[in-house]
Amino acid sequence: MAFKKFIIRSYEGHSDRAKVEDLERRCKVGPSESVLDTMGDPMCRIRNSPIYIMLVAEMENELVGVIQGLIKMVTVHSHPPKDMAKVGYVLGLRVSPHSRRNGVGSSLVERLEEWFSSNDVEYAYMATEKENHASMNLFMEKFCYTKFRTPTILINPVNNHLFEISSDIEIAMVKVEEAESLYRRFMGSTEFFPSDIENILRNKLNLGTWVAYLKGDSDFGLDGKVPNSWAMVSVWNCGEIFKLKIGKAPLSCMLLTKGWGLIGRMFPCMKLPTLPNFFSPFGFYFMYGVYQEGPFSGKLIRGLCKFVHNMASRSEHCKIIVTEIGGRDDLIHHIPHWKLLSCEDLWCIKALNNQGTNKFHEFSNTQPPRTLFVDPREV
């Protein structure tokens, strides 16, 4: 059977917005069949990046596919010059269910990679769920992407009960200038650290940066001083630009939700955490730039997580707190999360030019670092 003809072109907001939103609703994502509600702005996930593009596939006046891409400079170890590389991130690939296996997805990826190359991008990379076999087959088998990193996505529900923070922990919000200085000083060499960290910290979606230290270390930040033990986190409000809705959940999750709620109503004195309703649209906070140092830093991280939870519990629409860390990061032992909700992500990468190709084998086969900077603009 002959493929129907389609064209690839740039997204046009005034005429394509409703069509893209309809396509998003028809393309449920992942095993849970999650639905992304962009609240009238299909480009919301890339609009805060330095350089970005959205492409659509059109067939007989119908939008049958969409893809997004962004470009930025990040830290890549042993990459000239100065351990920095220009990378392109592939995201938001959607193909209408009735137009799949028609070459639409492949054509969108090809055109996006051409745009990357025209902007001197050295590496293209993408992230997907390990269970998304269709995506893995497309990128790894057809386009020769290679498995690169396996970050862990940690998810913790927000409930109505406020957590008590240890009385010997001091938590302070720092100014943007100080936050930038701390990040460049302590996380600047972290893999995929963005060169424009100041733009992230100044973005309206960034709720702030907080540091935690033991009481008595009141000279924190003076003349660049930091205590023996301290921790830091920033918070990004994803709920301001899009909402999520779970279309289908595993039976175990549904039984847990119903049973947990029943026990809570029968025994209110137990003050059990409240499980959110994931089947109606909800927003979430994303914790990023999580850093710890010193013998008591684990305790300080836990204190910061409680602080962020208490902040989220005062928000009407924030139902979960999400963070993403390196697969070997010790932070997993200190950041509260539900294993039932959390999962492992998969990053795949591909060299696009000669300079990238020369370093690619070394780059993709190195031992994964313990820490990894996940840009909140790509969530």
mmCIF file of C-alpha atoms in Angstrom:
data_model
loop_
_atom_site.group_PDB
_atom_site.id
_atom_site.type_symbol
_atom_site.label_atom_id
_atom_site.label_comp_id
_atom_site.label_asym_id
_atom_site.label_seq_id
_atom_site.Cartn_x
_atom_site.Cartn_y
_atom_site.Cartn_z
ATOM 1 C CA MET A 1 0.000 0.000 0.000
ATOM 2 C CA ALA A 2 1.403 3.399 -1.018
ATOM 3 C CA PHE A 3 2.123 5.953 1.711
ATOM 4 C CA LYS A 4 -0.001 9.064 1.695
ATOM 5 C CA LYS A 5 1.979 12.212 1.017
ATOM 6 C CA PHE A 6 2.620 14.706 3.793
ATOM 7 C CA ILE A 7 4.703 17.831 4.243
ATOM 8 C CA ILE A 8 6.950 18.944 7.107
ATOM 9 C CA ARG A 9 6.827 22.633 8.012
ATOM 10 C CA SER A 10 7.323 25.007 10.942
ATOM 11 C CA TYR A 11 4.594 25.355 13.523
ATOM 12 C CA GLU A 12 2.339 28.399 13.037
ATOM 13 C CA GLY A 13 0.764 29.415 16.314
ATOM 14 C CA HIS A 14 -2.331 31.205 15.054
ATOM 15 C CA SER A 15 -3.509 28.352 12.805
ATOM 16 C CA ASP A 16 -1.925 25.231 14.335
ATOM 17 C CA ARG A 17 -2.477 25.672 18.075
ATOM 18 C CA ALA A 18 -5.854 23.933 18.361
ATOM 19 C CA LYS A 19 -4.785 21.159 15.972
ATOM 20 C CA VAL A 20 -1.631 20.403 17.974
ATOM 21 C CA GLU A 21 -3.581 20.353 21.239
ATOM 22 C CA ASP A 22 -6.038 17.902 19.701
ATOM 23 C CA LEU A 23 -3.121 15.726 18.526
ATOM 24 C CA GLU A 24 -1.662 15.748 22.061
ATOM 25 C CA ARG A 25 -4.981 14.537 23.459
ATOM 26 C CA ARG A 26 -5.102 11.679 20.947
ATOM 27 C CA CYS A 27 -1.496 10.617 21.572
ATOM 28 C CA LYS A 28 -1.500 9.303 25.123
ATOM 29 C CA VAL A 29 2.051 8.923 26.402
ATOM 30 C CA GLY A 30 3.645 5.969 28.170
ATOM 31 C CA PRO A 31 2.210 2.871 29.899
ATOM 32 C CA SER A 32 -0.021 5.082 32.088
ATOM 33 C CA GLU A 33 -1.444 6.767 28.979
ATOM 34 C CA SER A 34 -0.684 10.223 30.395
ATOM 35 C CA VAL A 35 -2.253 13.221 28.708
ATOM 36 C CA LEU A 36 -0.388 16.551 28.542
ATOM 37 C CA ASP A 37 -2.512 19.713 28.766
ATOM 38 C CA THR A 38 -0.412 22.654 27.555
ATOM 39 C CA MET A 39 -3.126 25.144 28.474
ATOM 40 C CA GLY A 40 -3.160 26.900 25.119
ATOM 41 C CA ASP A 41 0.596 26.977 24.449
ATOM 42 C CA PRO A 42 1.898 23.839 22.686
ATOM 43 C CA MET A 43 5.435 25.320 22.747
ATOM 44 C CA CYS A 44 5.459 25.773 26.527
ATOM 45 C CA ARG A 45 8.094 23.067 27.085
ATOM 46 C CA ILE A 46 10.657 24.737 24.802
ATOM 47 C CA ARG A 47 9.762 28.425 24.942
ATOM 48 C CA ASN A 48 12.123 29.127 27.848
ATOM 49 C CA SER A 49 15.176 27.665 26.059
ATOM 50 C CA PRO A 50 17.823 29.757 24.225
ATOM 51 C CA ILE A 51 17.040 28.445 20.703
ATOM 52 C CA TYR A 52 14.065 26.273 19.830
ATOM 53 C CA ILE A 53 11.790 25.077 17.048
ATOM 54 C CA MET A 54 8.575 23.126 16.566
ATOM 55 C CA LEU A 55 7.871 21.212 13.353
ATOM 56 C CA VAL A 56 4.581 19.708 12.246
ATOM 57 C CA ALA A 57 3.632 17.083 9.664
ATOM 58 C CA GLU A 58 0.575 17.925 7.607
ATOM 59 C CA MET A 59 -1.408 15.486 5.462
ATOM 60 C CA GLU A 60 -4.468 16.602 3.516
ATOM 61 C CA ASN A 61 -4.942 19.687 5.757
ATOM 62 C CA GLU A 62 -4.697 17.552 8.904
ATOM 63 C CA LEU A 63 -1.811 17.703 11.395
ATOM 64 C CA VAL A 64 -0.617 14.133 11.814
ATOM 65 C CA GLY A 65 2.687 14.676 13.610
ATOM 66 C CA VAL A 66 4.711 17.119 15.673
ATOM 67 C CA ILE A 67 8.235 17.336 17.099
ATOM 68 C CA GLN A 68 10.110 19.918 19.168
ATOM 69 C CA GLY A 69 13.787 20.686 19.545
ATOM 70 C CA LEU A 70 16.024 23.062 21.461
ATOM 71 C CA ILE A 71 19.706 23.990 21.435
ATOM 72 C CA LYS A 72 21.992 24.976 24.295
ATOM 73 C CA MET A 73 25.592 24.862 25.520
ATOM 74 C CA VAL A 74 26.349 22.369 28.299
ATOM 75 C CA THR A 75 29.268 20.872 30.175
ATOM 76 C CA VAL A 76 30.672 17.745 28.504
ATOM 77 C CA HIS A 77 33.799 16.324 30.108
ATOM 78 C CA SER A 78 36.977 16.235 28.005
ATOM 79 C CA HIS A 79 35.291 18.055 25.139
ATOM 80 C CA PRO A 80 37.204 20.940 23.543
ATOM 81 C CA PRO A 81 37.091 23.788 24.096
ATOM 82 C CA LYS A 82 36.767 24.176 27.851
ATOM 83 C CA ASP A 83 34.638 21.037 28.363
ATOM 84 C CA MET A 84 31.657 22.668 26.614
ATOM 85 C CA ALA A 85 29.549 21.376 23.715
ATOM 86 C CA LYS A 86 26.524 22.578 21.762
ATOM 87 C CA VAL A 87 23.760 19.996 22.095
ATOM 88 C CA GLY A 88 20.299 19.628 20.629
ATOM 89 C CA TYR A 89 17.476 18.060 22.625
ATOM 90 C CA VAL A 90 14.700 16.160 20.838
ATOM 91 C CA LEU A 91 11.341 16.091 22.586
ATOM 92 C CA GLY A 92 7.602 15.999 22.084
ATOM 93 C CA LEU A 93 7.512 13.597 19.117
ATOM 94 C CA ARG A 94 3.879 12.717 18.484
ATOM 95 C CA VAL A 95 2.306 10.942 15.513
ATOM 96 C CA SER A 96 -1.445 10.545 15.057
ATOM 97 C CA PRO A 97 -2.476 6.927 15.756
ATOM 98 C CA HIS A 98 -4.001 6.470 12.294
ATOM 99 C CA SER A 99 -0.884 7.846 10.545
ATOM 100 C CA ARG A 100 1.786 5.692 12.182
ATOM 101 C CA ARG A 101 4.083 3.396 10.152
ATOM 102 C CA ASN A 102 3.754 5.943 7.355
ATOM 103 C CA GLY A 103 7.201 7.542 7.704
ATOM 104 C CA VAL A 104 5.872 10.592 9.566
ATOM 105 C CA GLY A 105 7.967 10.154 12.714
ATOM 106 C CA SER A 106 11.147 9.421 10.759
ATOM 107 C CA SER A 107 10.667 12.486 8.536
ATOM 108 C CA LEU A 108 10.144 14.735 11.559
ATOM 109 C CA VAL A 109 13.335 13.465 13.232
ATOM 110 C CA GLU A 110 15.332 13.851 9.996
ATOM 111 C CA ARG A 111 14.180 17.436 9.504
ATOM 112 C CA LEU A 112 14.934 18.314 13.133
ATOM 113 C CA GLU A 113 18.446 16.856 12.873
ATOM 114 C CA GLU A 114 18.997 18.923 9.741
ATOM 115 C CA TRP A 115 18.033 22.030 11.720
ATOM 116 C CA PHE A 116 20.443 21.005 14.495
ATOM 117 C CA SER A 117 23.284 20.569 11.978
ATOM 118 C CA SER A 118 22.574 23.941 10.374
ATOM 119 C CA ASN A 119 23.081 25.474 13.830
ATOM 120 C CA ASP A 120 26.419 23.665 14.408
ATOM 121 C CA VAL A 121 25.046 21.263 17.004
ATOM 122 C CA GLU A 122 27.598 18.591 17.887
ATOM 123 C CA TYR A 123 25.335 16.089 19.660
ATOM 124 C CA ALA A 124 21.621 15.366 19.549
ATOM 125 C CA TYR A 125 20.034 13.566 22.480
ATOM 126 C CA MET A 126 16.608 12.448 23.609
ATOM 127 C CA ALA A 127 14.975 10.953 26.675
ATOM 128 C CA THR A 128 12.313 8.289 26.861
ATOM 129 C CA GLU A 129 10.804 5.732 29.187
ATOM 130 C CA LYS A 130 12.476 2.330 29.078
ATOM 131 C CA GLU A 131 9.090 0.777 28.295
ATOM 132 C CA ASN A 132 8.612 2.961 25.213
ATOM 133 C CA HIS A 133 9.861 0.376 22.739
ATOM 134 C CA ALA A 134 8.525 2.215 19.679
ATOM 135 C CA SER A 135 10.582 5.298 20.546
ATOM 136 C CA MET A 136 13.696 3.250 21.319
ATOM 137 C CA ASN A 137 13.404 1.355 18.036
ATOM 138 C CA LEU A 138 13.010 4.536 16.028
ATOM 139 C CA PHE A 139 15.944 6.403 17.538
ATOM 140 C CA MET A 140 18.352 3.555 18.241
ATOM 141 C CA GLU A 141 17.784 1.288 15.245
ATOM 142 C CA LYS A 142 16.839 3.733 12.499
ATOM 143 C CA PHE A 143 18.787 6.838 13.581
ATOM 144 C CA CYS A 144 21.713 5.155 15.385
ATOM 145 C CA TYR A 145 21.330 6.863 18.766
ATOM 146 C CA THR A 146 23.251 5.174 21.577
ATOM 147 C CA LYS A 147 22.228 4.558 25.169
ATOM 148 C CA PHE A 148 23.975 7.221 27.169
ATOM 149 C CA ARG A 149 22.647 7.732 30.694
ATOM 150 C CA THR A 150 19.882 6.217 32.837
ATOM 151 C CA PRO A 151 18.760 8.905 35.288
ATOM 152 C CA THR A 152 16.257 8.087 38.012
ATOM 153 C CA ILE A 153 12.998 10.030 38.208
ATOM 154 C CA LEU A 154 11.837 10.326 41.819
ATOM 155 C CA ILE A 155 8.204 11.196 42.492
ATOM 156 C CA ASN A 156 6.680 12.029 45.860
ATOM 157 C CA PRO A 157 2.981 12.822 46.424
ATOM 158 C CA VAL A 158 1.979 16.078 48.076
ATOM 159 C CA ASN A 159 -0.482 15.672 50.940
ATOM 160 C CA ASN A 160 -2.355 18.019 53.227
ATOM 161 C CA HIS A 161 -0.167 17.414 56.261
ATOM 162 C CA LEU A 162 2.809 19.708 56.838
ATOM 163 C CA PHE A 163 6.100 18.057 57.747
ATOM 164 C CA GLU A 164 8.069 19.146 60.787
ATOM 165 C CA ILE A 165 11.632 20.197 59.992
ATOM 166 C CA SER A 166 14.359 19.473 62.517
ATOM 167 C CA SER A 167 14.930 22.427 64.842
ATOM 168 C CA ASP A 168 18.710 22.365 64.310
ATOM 169 C CA ILE A 169 18.379 23.021 60.552
ATOM 170 C CA GLU A 170 18.446 26.530 59.117
ATOM 171 C CA ILE A 171 16.895 27.038 55.677
ATOM 172 C CA ALA A 172 17.422 30.300 53.795
ATOM 173 C CA MET A 173 16.459 31.544 50.356
ATOM 174 C CA VAL A 174 19.388 32.990 48.420
ATOM 175 C CA LYS A 175 19.369 35.746 45.823
ATOM 176 C CA VAL A 176 19.687 34.869 42.158
ATOM 177 C CA GLU A 177 23.229 36.244 41.944
ATOM 178 C CA GLU A 178 24.349 34.158 44.912
ATOM 179 C CA ALA A 179 22.570 31.067 43.564
ATOM 180 C CA GLU A 180 24.304 31.447 40.218
ATOM 181 C CA SER A 181 27.669 31.797 41.933
ATOM 182 C CA LEU A 182 27.072 28.680 44.047
ATOM 183 C CA TYR A 183 25.956 26.619 41.063
ATOM 184 C CA ARG A 184 28.877 27.653 38.877
ATOM 185 C CA ARG A 185 31.308 27.019 41.702
ATOM 186 C CA PHE A 186 30.003 23.650 42.906
ATOM 187 C CA MET A 187 28.077 22.189 39.948
ATOM 188 C CA GLY A 188 29.704 23.896 36.953
ATOM 189 C CA SER A 189 31.669 20.744 36.143
ATOM 190 C CA THR A 190 28.614 18.506 36.478
ATOM 191 C CA GLU A 191 27.665 16.717 33.270
ATOM 192 C CA PHE A 192 25.126 18.649 31.149
ATOM 193 C CA PHE A 193 25.324 21.749 33.356
ATOM 194 C CA PRO A 194 23.819 24.576 31.208
ATOM 195 C CA SER A 195 26.032 27.546 30.405
ATOM 196 C CA ASP A 196 23.043 29.916 30.778
ATOM 197 C CA ILE A 197 22.162 28.895 34.339
ATOM 198 C CA GLU A 198 21.438 32.545 35.122
ATOM 199 C CA ASN A 199 18.523 32.537 32.660
ATOM 200 C CA ILE A 200 17.021 29.532 34.405
ATOM 201 C CA LEU A 201 17.330 31.116 37.829
ATOM 202 C CA ARG A 202 15.782 34.386 36.632
ATOM 203 C CA ASN A 203 12.868 32.715 34.849
ATOM 204 C CA LYS A 204 9.393 33.417 36.230
ATOM 205 C CA LEU A 205 8.801 29.655 36.613
ATOM 206 C CA ASN A 206 11.724 29.388 39.023
ATOM 207 C CA LEU A 207 10.282 29.732 42.528
ATOM 208 C CA GLY A 208 13.695 30.217 44.101
ATOM 209 C CA THR A 209 16.849 28.603 45.437
ATOM 210 C CA TRP A 210 17.263 27.553 49.051
ATOM 211 C CA VAL A 211 20.249 26.405 51.096
ATOM 212 C CA ALA A 212 20.192 24.399 54.296
ATOM 213 C CA TYR A 213 22.837 24.248 56.990
ATOM 214 C CA LEU A 214 23.085 23.490 60.685
ATOM 215 C CA LYS A 215 22.232 26.304 63.037
ATOM 216 C CA GLY A 216 25.354 27.991 64.295
ATOM 217 C CA ASP A 217 26.866 28.317 60.827
ATOM 218 C CA SER A 218 25.415 31.796 60.466
ATOM 219 C CA ASP A 219 28.293 33.090 58.327
ATOM 220 C CA PHE A 220 27.079 31.059 55.333
ATOM 221 C CA GLY A 221 27.873 32.884 52.109
ATOM 222 C CA LEU A 222 30.047 35.580 53.679
ATOM 223 C CA ASP A 223 33.130 36.051 51.508
ATOM 224 C CA GLY A 224 32.210 32.863 49.669
ATOM 225 C CA LYS A 225 32.323 30.716 52.795
ATOM 226 C CA VAL A 226 30.281 27.529 53.058
ATOM 227 C CA PRO A 227 29.906 25.289 56.132
ATOM 228 C CA ASN A 228 31.341 21.798 56.435
ATOM 229 C CA SER A 229 27.838 20.453 55.824
ATOM 230 C CA TRP A 230 25.289 22.159 53.603
ATOM 231 C CA ALA A 231 22.786 21.459 50.852
ATOM 232 C CA MET A 232 21.030 23.377 48.085
ATOM 233 C CA VAL A 233 17.949 23.011 45.876
ATOM 234 C CA SER A 234 15.989 25.071 43.349
ATOM 235 C CA VAL A 235 12.305 24.643 42.509
ATOM 236 C CA TRP A 236 10.622 24.999 39.115
ATOM 237 C CA ASN A 237 6.830 25.359 38.890
ATOM 238 C CA CYS A 238 5.860 23.126 35.937
ATOM 239 C CA GLY A 239 2.189 23.514 36.807
ATOM 240 C CA GLU A 240 2.225 27.075 35.510
ATOM 241 C CA ILE A 241 2.729 25.965 31.914
ATOM 242 C CA PHE A 242 1.142 22.522 31.639
ATOM 243 C CA LYS A 243 -0.941 19.987 33.521
ATOM 244 C CA LEU A 244 -0.816 16.186 33.515
ATOM 245 C CA LYS A 245 -3.584 13.623 33.697
ATOM 246 C CA ILE A 246 -3.141 9.884 34.110
ATOM 247 C CA GLY A 247 -5.371 7.973 31.713
ATOM 248 C CA LYS A 248 -4.652 4.477 33.023
ATOM 249 C CA ALA A 249 -2.885 3.267 36.151
ATOM 250 C CA PRO A 250 -1.680 -0.198 37.160
ATOM 251 C CA LEU A 251 -4.215 -2.173 39.209
ATOM 252 C CA SER A 252 -1.850 -2.148 42.202
ATOM 253 C CA CYS A 253 -1.740 1.652 42.139
ATOM 254 C CA MET A 254 -5.536 1.927 41.921
ATOM 255 C CA LEU A 255 -6.041 -0.503 44.813
ATOM 256 C CA LEU A 256 -3.469 1.332 46.909
ATOM 257 C CA THR A 257 -5.141 4.700 46.241
ATOM 258 C CA LYS A 258 -8.623 3.451 47.182
ATOM 259 C CA GLY A 259 -7.464 1.403 50.169
ATOM 260 C CA TRP A 260 -5.256 4.184 51.490
ATOM 261 C CA GLY A 261 -8.112 6.680 51.320
ATOM 262 C CA LEU A 262 -10.486 4.280 53.096
ATOM 263 C CA ILE A 263 -8.051 3.698 55.959
ATOM 264 C CA GLY A 264 -7.502 7.448 56.285
ATOM 265 C CA ARG A 265 -11.237 8.093 56.602
ATOM 266 C CA MET A 266 -11.748 5.257 59.097
ATOM 267 C CA PHE A 267 -8.783 6.234 61.282
ATOM 268 C CA PRO A 268 -8.237 10.006 60.983
ATOM 269 C CA CYS A 269 -6.129 9.986 64.150
ATOM 270 C CA MET A 270 -3.388 8.176 62.185
ATOM 271 C CA LYS A 271 -2.875 11.302 60.003
ATOM 272 C CA LEU A 272 -1.922 9.245 56.963
ATOM 273 C CA PRO A 273 -0.551 11.163 53.969
ATOM 274 C CA THR A 274 -3.258 12.067 51.464
ATOM 275 C CA LEU A 275 -2.857 10.451 48.055
ATOM 276 C CA PRO A 276 -3.611 12.899 45.225
ATOM 277 C CA ASN A 277 -6.198 12.216 42.546
ATOM 278 C CA PHE A 278 -4.007 11.614 39.502
ATOM 279 C CA PHE A 279 -6.988 11.070 37.223
ATOM 280 C CA SER A 280 -7.847 14.770 37.066
ATOM 281 C CA PRO A 281 -5.431 17.419 35.660
ATOM 282 C CA PHE A 282 -2.665 18.334 38.101
ATOM 283 C CA GLY A 283 0.548 20.336 38.244
ATOM 284 C CA PHE A 284 3.839 19.588 39.931
ATOM 285 C CA TYR A 285 7.024 21.140 41.290
ATOM 286 C CA PHE A 286 10.355 20.028 39.881
ATOM 287 C CA MET A 287 13.365 20.103 42.205
ATOM 288 C CA TYR A 288 16.613 20.619 40.310
ATOM 289 C CA GLY A 289 20.195 21.558 41.022
ATOM 290 C CA VAL A 290 20.113 19.418 44.158
ATOM 291 C CA TYR A 291 23.536 19.534 45.785
ATOM 292 C CA GLN A 292 24.939 18.202 49.048
ATOM 293 C CA GLU A 293 28.278 18.402 50.782
ATOM 294 C CA GLY A 294 29.536 17.271 54.166
ATOM 295 C CA PRO A 295 28.851 14.534 56.748
ATOM 296 C CA PHE A 296 25.405 15.870 57.717
ATOM 297 C CA SER A 297 24.291 16.831 54.218
ATOM 298 C CA GLY A 298 21.866 13.911 53.918
ATOM 299 C CA LYS A 299 19.910 15.252 56.874
ATOM 300 C CA LEU A 300 19.942 18.711 55.317
ATOM 301 C CA ILE A 301 18.637 17.347 51.993
ATOM 302 C CA ARG A 302 15.759 15.684 53.830
ATOM 303 C CA GLY A 303 15.032 18.990 55.559
ATOM 304 C CA LEU A 304 14.972 20.830 52.226
ATOM 305 C CA CYS A 305 12.627 18.210 50.751
ATOM 306 C CA LYS A 306 10.238 18.697 53.666
ATOM 307 C CA PHE A 307 10.427 22.450 53.135
ATOM 308 C CA VAL A 308 9.564 22.106 49.432
ATOM 309 C CA HIS A 309 6.725 19.709 50.283
ATOM 310 C CA ASN A 310 5.242 22.179 52.753
ATOM 311 C CA MET A 311 5.480 24.899 50.111
ATOM 312 C CA ALA A 312 3.771 22.645 47.559
ATOM 313 C CA SER A 313 1.000 21.662 49.977
ATOM 314 C CA ARG A 314 -0.090 25.316 50.065
ATOM 315 C CA SER A 315 -0.502 25.298 46.286
ATOM 316 C CA GLU A 316 -3.948 24.405 44.988
ATOM 317 C CA HIS A 317 -2.865 22.394 41.940
ATOM 318 C CA CYS A 318 0.540 20.940 42.889
ATOM 319 C CA LYS A 319 0.008 17.232 43.606
ATOM 320 C CA ILE A 320 3.488 15.748 43.230
ATOM 321 C CA ILE A 321 7.116 16.769 43.626
ATOM 322 C CA VAL A 322 9.493 15.418 41.002
ATOM 323 C CA THR A 323 13.253 15.352 40.738
ATOM 324 C CA GLU A 324 15.651 13.581 38.384
ATOM 325 C CA ILE A 325 19.120 12.509 39.454
ATOM 326 C CA GLY A 326 22.023 10.500 38.075
ATOM 327 C CA GLY A 327 21.531 6.743 38.179
ATOM 328 C CA ARG A 328 24.393 6.339 40.676
ATOM 329 C CA ASP A 329 23.718 9.453 42.755
ATOM 330 C CA ASP A 330 23.701 8.978 46.540
ATOM 331 C CA LEU A 331 20.898 11.541 46.724
ATOM 332 C CA ILE A 332 18.431 8.713 46.113
ATOM 333 C CA HIS A 333 18.902 7.695 49.759
ATOM 334 C CA HIS A 334 17.857 11.120 51.055
ATOM 335 C CA ILE A 335 15.147 12.385 48.691
ATOM 336 C CA PRO A 336 11.706 11.092 49.741
ATOM 337 C CA HIS A 337 9.919 9.232 46.947
ATOM 338 C CA TRP A 338 7.437 6.484 46.306
ATOM 339 C CA LYS A 339 8.952 3.540 44.443
ATOM 340 C CA LEU A 340 5.527 2.731 42.999
ATOM 341 C CA LEU A 341 5.461 6.118 41.235
ATOM 342 C CA SER A 342 9.164 6.555 40.473
ATOM 343 C CA CYS A 343 10.960 5.122 37.443
ATOM 344 C CA GLU A 344 14.189 5.003 35.476
ATOM 345 C CA ASP A 345 14.622 7.274 32.460
ATOM 346 C CA LEU A 346 16.742 6.546 29.379
ATOM 347 C CA TRP A 347 18.878 9.141 27.593
ATOM 348 C CA CYS A 348 20.187 8.355 24.106
ATOM 349 C CA ILE A 349 22.737 10.422 22.188
ATOM 350 C CA LYS A 350 24.170 10.769 18.671
ATOM 351 C CA ALA A 351 27.096 12.705 17.188
ATOM 352 C CA LEU A 352 26.090 15.060 14.369
ATOM 353 C CA ASN A 353 29.408 16.467 13.124
ATOM 354 C CA ASN A 354 33.039 15.418 12.768
ATOM 355 C CA GLN A 355 34.200 16.993 16.001
ATOM 356 C CA GLY A 356 31.416 15.247 17.878
ATOM 357 C CA THR A 357 32.150 11.962 16.096
ATOM 358 C CA ASN A 358 35.822 12.111 17.111
ATOM 359 C CA LYS A 359 34.874 12.289 20.800
ATOM 360 C CA PHE A 360 31.701 10.222 20.617
ATOM 361 C CA HIS A 361 33.130 6.781 21.410
ATOM 362 C CA GLU A 362 34.959 8.072 24.480
ATOM 363 C CA PHE A 363 31.980 10.224 25.462
ATOM 364 C CA SER A 364 29.309 7.511 25.229
ATOM 365 C CA ASN A 365 31.383 4.726 26.798
ATOM 366 C CA THR A 366 32.673 6.525 29.868
ATOM 367 C CA GLN A 367 31.550 5.413 33.309
ATOM 368 C CA PRO A 368 28.361 7.383 34.115
ATOM 369 C CA PRO A 369 29.083 10.111 36.656
ATOM 370 C CA ARG A 370 27.298 10.048 39.978
ATOM 371 C CA THR A 371 25.784 13.489 39.478
ATOM 372 C CA LEU A 372 23.859 14.829 36.507
ATOM 373 C CA PHE A 373 22.312 18.270 35.987
ATOM 374 C CA VAL A 374 18.785 18.010 34.612
ATOM 375 C CA ASP A 375 17.585 21.256 33.063
ATOM 376 C CA PRO A 376 14.056 22.081 34.333
ATOM 377 C CA ARG A 377 13.205 23.641 30.959
ATOM 378 C CA GLU A 378 13.283 20.140 29.434
ATOM 379 C CA VAL A 379 10.877 18.478 31.848
#
